[in-house]
Tab-separated table of C-alpha atoms in Angstrom:
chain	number	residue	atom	x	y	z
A	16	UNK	CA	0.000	0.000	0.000
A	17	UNK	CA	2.732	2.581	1.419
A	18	UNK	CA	4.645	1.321	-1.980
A	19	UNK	CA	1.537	2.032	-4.363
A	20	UNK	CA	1.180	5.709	-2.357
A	21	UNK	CA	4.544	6.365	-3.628
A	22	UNK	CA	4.449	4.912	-6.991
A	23	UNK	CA	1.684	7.105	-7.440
A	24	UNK	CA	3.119	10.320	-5.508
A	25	UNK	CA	6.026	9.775	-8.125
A	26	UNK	CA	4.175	10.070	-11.346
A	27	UNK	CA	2.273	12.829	-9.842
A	28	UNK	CA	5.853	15.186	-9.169
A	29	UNK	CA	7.144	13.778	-12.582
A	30	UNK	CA	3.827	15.459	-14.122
A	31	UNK	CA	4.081	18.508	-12.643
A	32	UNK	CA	7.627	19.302	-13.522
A	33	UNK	CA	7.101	17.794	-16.671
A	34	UNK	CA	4.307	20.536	-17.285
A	35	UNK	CA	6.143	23.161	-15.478
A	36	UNK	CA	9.211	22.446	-18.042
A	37	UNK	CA	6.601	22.976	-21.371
A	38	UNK	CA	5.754	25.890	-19.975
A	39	UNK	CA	9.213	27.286	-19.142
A	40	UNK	CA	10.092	25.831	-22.788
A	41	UNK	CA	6.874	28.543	-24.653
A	42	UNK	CA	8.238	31.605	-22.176
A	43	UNK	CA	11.413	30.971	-23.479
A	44	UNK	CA	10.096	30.780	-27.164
A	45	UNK	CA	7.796	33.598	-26.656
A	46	UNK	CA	10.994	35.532	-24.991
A	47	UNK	CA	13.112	35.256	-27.780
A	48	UNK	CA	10.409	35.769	-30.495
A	49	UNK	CA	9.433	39.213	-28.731
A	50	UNK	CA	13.527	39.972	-28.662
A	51	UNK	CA	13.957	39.366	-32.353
A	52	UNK	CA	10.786	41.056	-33.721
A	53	UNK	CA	12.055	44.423	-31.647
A	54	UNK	CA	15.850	44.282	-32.853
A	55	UNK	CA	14.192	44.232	-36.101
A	56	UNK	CA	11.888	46.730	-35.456
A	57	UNK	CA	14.205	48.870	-34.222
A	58	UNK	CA	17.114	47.917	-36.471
A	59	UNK	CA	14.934	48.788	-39.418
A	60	UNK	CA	14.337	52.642	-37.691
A	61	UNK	CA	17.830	52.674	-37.592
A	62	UNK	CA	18.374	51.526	-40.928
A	63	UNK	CA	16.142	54.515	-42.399
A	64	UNK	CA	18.088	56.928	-40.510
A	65	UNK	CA	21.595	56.185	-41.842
A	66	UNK	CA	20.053	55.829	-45.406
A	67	UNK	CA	18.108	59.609	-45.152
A	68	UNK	CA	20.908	61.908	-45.211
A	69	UNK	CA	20.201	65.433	-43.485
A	70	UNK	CA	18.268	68.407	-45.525
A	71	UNK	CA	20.282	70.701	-46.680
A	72	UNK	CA	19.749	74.479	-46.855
A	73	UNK	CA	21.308	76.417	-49.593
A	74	UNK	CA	21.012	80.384	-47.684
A	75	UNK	CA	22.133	83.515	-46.678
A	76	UNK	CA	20.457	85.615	-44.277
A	77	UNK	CA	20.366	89.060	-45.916
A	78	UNK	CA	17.193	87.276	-47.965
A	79	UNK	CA	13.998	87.562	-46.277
A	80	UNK	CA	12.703	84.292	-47.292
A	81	UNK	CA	15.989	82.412	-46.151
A	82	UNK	CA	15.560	84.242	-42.625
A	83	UNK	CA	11.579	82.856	-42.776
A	84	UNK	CA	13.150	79.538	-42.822
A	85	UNK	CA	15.694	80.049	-40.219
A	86	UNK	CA	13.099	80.967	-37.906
A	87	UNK	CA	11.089	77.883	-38.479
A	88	UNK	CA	14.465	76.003	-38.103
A	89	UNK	CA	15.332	77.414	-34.887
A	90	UNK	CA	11.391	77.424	-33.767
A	91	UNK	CA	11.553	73.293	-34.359
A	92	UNK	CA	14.672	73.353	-32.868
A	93	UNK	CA	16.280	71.564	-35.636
A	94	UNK	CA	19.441	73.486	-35.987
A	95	UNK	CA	21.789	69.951	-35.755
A	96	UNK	CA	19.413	68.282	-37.952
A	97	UNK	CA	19.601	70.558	-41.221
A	98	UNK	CA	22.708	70.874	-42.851
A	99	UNK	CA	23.840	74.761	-43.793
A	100	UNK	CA	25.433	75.474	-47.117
A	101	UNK	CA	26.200	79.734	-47.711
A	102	UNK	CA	25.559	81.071	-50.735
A	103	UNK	CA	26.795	84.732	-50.855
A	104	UNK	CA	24.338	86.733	-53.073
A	105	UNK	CA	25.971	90.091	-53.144
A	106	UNK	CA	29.140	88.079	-54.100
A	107	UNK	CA	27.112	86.381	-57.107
A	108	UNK	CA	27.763	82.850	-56.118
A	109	UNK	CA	24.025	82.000	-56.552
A	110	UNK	CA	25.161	82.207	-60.655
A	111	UNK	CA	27.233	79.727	-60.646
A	112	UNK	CA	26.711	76.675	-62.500
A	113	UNK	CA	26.488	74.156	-60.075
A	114	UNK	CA	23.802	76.523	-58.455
A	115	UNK	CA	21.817	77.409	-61.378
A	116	UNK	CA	21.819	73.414	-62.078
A	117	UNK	CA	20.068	72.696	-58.690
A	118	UNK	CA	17.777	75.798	-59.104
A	119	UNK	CA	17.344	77.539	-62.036
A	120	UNK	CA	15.618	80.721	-60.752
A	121	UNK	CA	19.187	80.778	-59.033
A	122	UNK	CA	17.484	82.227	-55.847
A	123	UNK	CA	17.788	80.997	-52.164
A	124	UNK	CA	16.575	79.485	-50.203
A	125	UNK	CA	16.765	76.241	-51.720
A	126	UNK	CA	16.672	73.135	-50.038
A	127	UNK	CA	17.285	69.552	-51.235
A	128	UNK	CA	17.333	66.671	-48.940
A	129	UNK	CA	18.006	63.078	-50.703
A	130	UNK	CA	16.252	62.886	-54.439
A	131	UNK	CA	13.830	65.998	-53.203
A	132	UNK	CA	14.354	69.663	-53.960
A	133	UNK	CA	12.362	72.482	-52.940
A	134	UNK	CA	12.979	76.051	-54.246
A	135	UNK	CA	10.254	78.455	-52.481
A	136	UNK	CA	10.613	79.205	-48.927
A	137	UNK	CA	6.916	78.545	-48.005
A	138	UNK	CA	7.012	75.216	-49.095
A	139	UNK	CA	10.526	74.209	-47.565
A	140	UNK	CA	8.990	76.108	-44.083
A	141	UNK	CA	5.765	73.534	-44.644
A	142	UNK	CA	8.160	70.675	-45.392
A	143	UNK	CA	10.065	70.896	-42.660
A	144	UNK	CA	7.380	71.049	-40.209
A	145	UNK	CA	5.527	67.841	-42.060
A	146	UNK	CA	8.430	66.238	-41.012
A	147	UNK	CA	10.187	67.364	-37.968
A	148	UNK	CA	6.856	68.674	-36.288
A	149	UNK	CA	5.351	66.928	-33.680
A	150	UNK	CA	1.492	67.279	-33.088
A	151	UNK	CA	1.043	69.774	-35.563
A	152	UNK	CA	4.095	72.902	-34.096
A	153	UNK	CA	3.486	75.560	-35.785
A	154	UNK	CA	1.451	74.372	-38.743
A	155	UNK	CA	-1.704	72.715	-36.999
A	156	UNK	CA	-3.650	69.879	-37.941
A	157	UNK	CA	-7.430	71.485	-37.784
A	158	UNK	CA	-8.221	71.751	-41.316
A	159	UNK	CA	-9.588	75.356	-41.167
A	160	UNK	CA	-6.930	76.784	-38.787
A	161	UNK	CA	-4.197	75.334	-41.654
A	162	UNK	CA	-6.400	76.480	-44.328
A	163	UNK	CA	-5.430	80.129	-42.292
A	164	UNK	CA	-1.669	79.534	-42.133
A	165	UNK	CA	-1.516	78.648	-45.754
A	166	UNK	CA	-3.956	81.723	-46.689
A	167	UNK	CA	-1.521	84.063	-44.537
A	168	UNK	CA	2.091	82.313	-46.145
A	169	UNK	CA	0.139	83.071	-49.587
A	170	UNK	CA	-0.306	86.671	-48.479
A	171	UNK	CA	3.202	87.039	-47.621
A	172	UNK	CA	4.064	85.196	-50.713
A	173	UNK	CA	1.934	86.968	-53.809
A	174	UNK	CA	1.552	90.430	-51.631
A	175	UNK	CA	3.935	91.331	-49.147
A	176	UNK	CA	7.316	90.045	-50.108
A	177	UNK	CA	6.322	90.953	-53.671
A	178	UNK	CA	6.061	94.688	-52.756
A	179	UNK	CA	9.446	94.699	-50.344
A	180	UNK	CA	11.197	93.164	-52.856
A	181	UNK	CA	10.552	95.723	-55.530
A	182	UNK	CA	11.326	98.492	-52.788
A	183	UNK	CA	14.628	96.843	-51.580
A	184	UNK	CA	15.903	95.787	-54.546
A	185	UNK	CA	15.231	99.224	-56.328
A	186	UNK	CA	17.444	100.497	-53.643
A	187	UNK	CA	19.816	98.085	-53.635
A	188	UNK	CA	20.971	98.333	-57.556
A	189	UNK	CA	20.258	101.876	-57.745
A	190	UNK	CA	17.368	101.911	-59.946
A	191	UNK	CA	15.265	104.099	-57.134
A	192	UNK	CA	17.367	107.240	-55.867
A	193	UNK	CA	15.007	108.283	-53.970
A	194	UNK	CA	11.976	106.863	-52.406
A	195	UNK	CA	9.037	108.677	-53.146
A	196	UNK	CA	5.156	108.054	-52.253
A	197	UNK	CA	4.858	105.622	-55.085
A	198	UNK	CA	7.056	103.109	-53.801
A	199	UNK	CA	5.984	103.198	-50.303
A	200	UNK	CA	2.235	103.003	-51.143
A	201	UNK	CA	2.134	99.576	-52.290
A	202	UNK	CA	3.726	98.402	-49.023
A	203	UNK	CA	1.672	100.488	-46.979
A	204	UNK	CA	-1.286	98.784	-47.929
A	205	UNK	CA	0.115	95.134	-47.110
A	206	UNK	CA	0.342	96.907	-43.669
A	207	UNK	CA	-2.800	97.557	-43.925
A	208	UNK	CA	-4.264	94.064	-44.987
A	209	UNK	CA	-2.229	92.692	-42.072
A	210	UNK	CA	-3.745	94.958	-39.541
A	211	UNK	CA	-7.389	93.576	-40.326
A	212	UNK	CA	-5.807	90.028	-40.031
A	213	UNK	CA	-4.071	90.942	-36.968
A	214	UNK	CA	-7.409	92.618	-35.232
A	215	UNK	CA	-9.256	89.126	-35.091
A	216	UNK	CA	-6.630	87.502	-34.048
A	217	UNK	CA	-2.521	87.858	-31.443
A	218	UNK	CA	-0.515	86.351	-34.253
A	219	UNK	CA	-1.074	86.692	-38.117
A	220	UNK	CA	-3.256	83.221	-38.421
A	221	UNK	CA	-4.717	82.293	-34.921
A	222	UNK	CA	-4.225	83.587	-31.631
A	223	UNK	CA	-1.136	81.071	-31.254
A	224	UNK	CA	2.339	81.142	-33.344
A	225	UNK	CA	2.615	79.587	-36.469
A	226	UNK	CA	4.920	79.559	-39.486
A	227	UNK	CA	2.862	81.635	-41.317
A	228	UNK	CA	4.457	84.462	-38.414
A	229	UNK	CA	7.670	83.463	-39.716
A	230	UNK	CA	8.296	84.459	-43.111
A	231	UNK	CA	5.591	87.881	-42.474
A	232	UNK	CA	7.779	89.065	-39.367
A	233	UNK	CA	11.444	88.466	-41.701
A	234	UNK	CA	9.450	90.382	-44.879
A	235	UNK	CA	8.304	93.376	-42.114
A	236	UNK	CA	11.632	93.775	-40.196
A	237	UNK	CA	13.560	93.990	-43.923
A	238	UNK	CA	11.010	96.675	-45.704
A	239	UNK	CA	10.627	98.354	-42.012
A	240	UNK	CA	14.123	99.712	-42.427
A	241	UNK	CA	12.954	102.110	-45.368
A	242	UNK	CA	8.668	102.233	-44.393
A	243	UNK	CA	8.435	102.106	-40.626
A	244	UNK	CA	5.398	100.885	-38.677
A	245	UNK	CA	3.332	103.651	-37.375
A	246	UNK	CA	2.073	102.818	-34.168
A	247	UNK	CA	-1.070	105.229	-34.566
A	248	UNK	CA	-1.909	103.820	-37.781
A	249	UNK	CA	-1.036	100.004	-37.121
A	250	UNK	CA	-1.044	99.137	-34.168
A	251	UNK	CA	-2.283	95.889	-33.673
A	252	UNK	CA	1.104	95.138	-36.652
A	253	UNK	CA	3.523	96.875	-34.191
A	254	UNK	CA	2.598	95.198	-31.122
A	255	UNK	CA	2.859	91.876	-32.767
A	256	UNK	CA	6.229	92.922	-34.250
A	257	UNK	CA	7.200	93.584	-30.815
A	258	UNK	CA	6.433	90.381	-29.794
A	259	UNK	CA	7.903	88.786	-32.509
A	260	UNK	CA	11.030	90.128	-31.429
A	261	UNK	CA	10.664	88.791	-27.797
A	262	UNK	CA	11.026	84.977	-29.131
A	263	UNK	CA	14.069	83.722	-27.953
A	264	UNK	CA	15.737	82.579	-32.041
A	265	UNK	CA	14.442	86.185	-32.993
A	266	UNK	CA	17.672	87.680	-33.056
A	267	UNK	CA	20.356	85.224	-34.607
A	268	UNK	CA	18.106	83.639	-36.898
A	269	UNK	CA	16.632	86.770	-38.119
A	270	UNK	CA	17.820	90.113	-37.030
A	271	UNK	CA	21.689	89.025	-37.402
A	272	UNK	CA	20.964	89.098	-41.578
A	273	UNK	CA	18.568	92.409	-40.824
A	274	UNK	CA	21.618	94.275	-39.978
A	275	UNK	CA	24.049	92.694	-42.917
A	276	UNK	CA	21.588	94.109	-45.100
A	277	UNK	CA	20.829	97.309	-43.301
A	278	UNK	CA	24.825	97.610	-43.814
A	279	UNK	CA	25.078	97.177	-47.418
A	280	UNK	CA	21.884	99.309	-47.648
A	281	UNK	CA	23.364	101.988	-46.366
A	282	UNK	CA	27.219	101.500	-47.828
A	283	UNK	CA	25.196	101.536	-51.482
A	284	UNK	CA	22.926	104.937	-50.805
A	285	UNK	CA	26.446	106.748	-50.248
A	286	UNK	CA	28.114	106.322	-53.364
């Protein structure tokens, strides 16, 4: 009887450690599955990143549009993640033929980043955010308030860099002497459009900053050298200009090329 007891007592301990030991066997399966399906997940992120070489940004900061795009740069805080590559204008080099080849409107900013190259400011700013952005910085992911960003990087675009640029580069090659009402008009009343935007709203598109600030606040500080805001007649465009200026990138990534050009400006009007 006692030797039946521990016959069966013996198959019973064999049976559990058997069992215990298939289950020890599937953890150990299902630990080394789990291991290899992350080092591949992981190896594959890794993989992407040393095939995607950085963007690179052809620039120089005397250009409004090139300082839009710094400030988006420095606003993402992407500065060791985008590659730099000067390109003096005043010393021609953006008519060279390696430049012209990679833009033909040999104009910066331009940038190009693998098989991809972009050639207009608003869209490299947009770019950049698609893919550096995290839950919509600076661009936003409601359909209506991106509809406004794009609306107000369209102003900037057809309106008031179109009018600065005629003004500064009249002045800059000498084909305007002397600014007269005519020139400053124009301008005047892109002020003027920006005022209404900036009475419904703190910042050009919503009441929080976006990229469309970006490119609108480099255009403003550049053609503000030679038409100043008027606080009595803008106001609502020279408080947010003052706030623009309180952002901690403000100065290096725009003002710095403000005052390069504000010193050519001024070397060219005395000759």
């Amino acid at each position: 009887m006692l030797i039946s007891c521990s016959v069966r007592s013996t198959h019973f301990v064999r049976a559990i450690s058997y069992r215990d030991y298939k289950i020890s066997i599937l953890e150990l399966v299902w630990i080394v599955f789990n291991f290899c399906f992350s080092f591949l997940f992981l190896f594959g992120f890794c993989l992407e990143d040393l095939t995607m070489s950085k963007p690179v940004l052809y620039y120089d900061d005397i250009s409004p549009p090139v300082r839009g795009v710094l400030l988006t740069v420095a606003a993402l805080g992407i500065k060791d993640q985008v590659e730099l590559k000067l390109v003096r204008l005043f010393e021609r080099e953006h008519l060279l033929e390696d430049f012209v080849k990679l833009n033909p409107l040999h104009a910066v900013p331009v940038l190009k980043h693998d098989d991809l190259v972009l050639t207009d400011s608003h869209a490299i700013i947009m770019y950049l955010c698609d893919i550096f952005g995290q839950d919509g910085d600076f661009s936003l992911k409601d359909p209506k308030q991106r509809a406004r960003v794009h609306n107000r990087l369209c102003f900037n675009n057809a309106v008031l860099f179109q009018r600065e640029s005629i003004v500064m580069r009249g002045l800059i090659n000498r084909s305007i002497v002397t600014l007269e009402d005519h020139h400053l008009k124009p301008v005047q009343e892109a002020y003027d459009c920006l005022e209404v935007y900036l009475t419904n709203s703190k910042f050009v598109a919503c009441d929080q900053l976006t990229v469309a600030d970006f490119p609108i606040v480099a255009c403003m500080s550049t053609v503000g050298m030679v038409c100043p805001l008027s606080t009595s007649r803008w106001p609502k465009t020279a408080a947010w200009f003052e706030t623009m200026k309180q952002l901690p990138y403000y100065q290096q990534a725009n003002q710095v090329g403000v005052d390069k050009l504000k010193e050519r400006l001024h070397a060219v009007m005395k000759k």
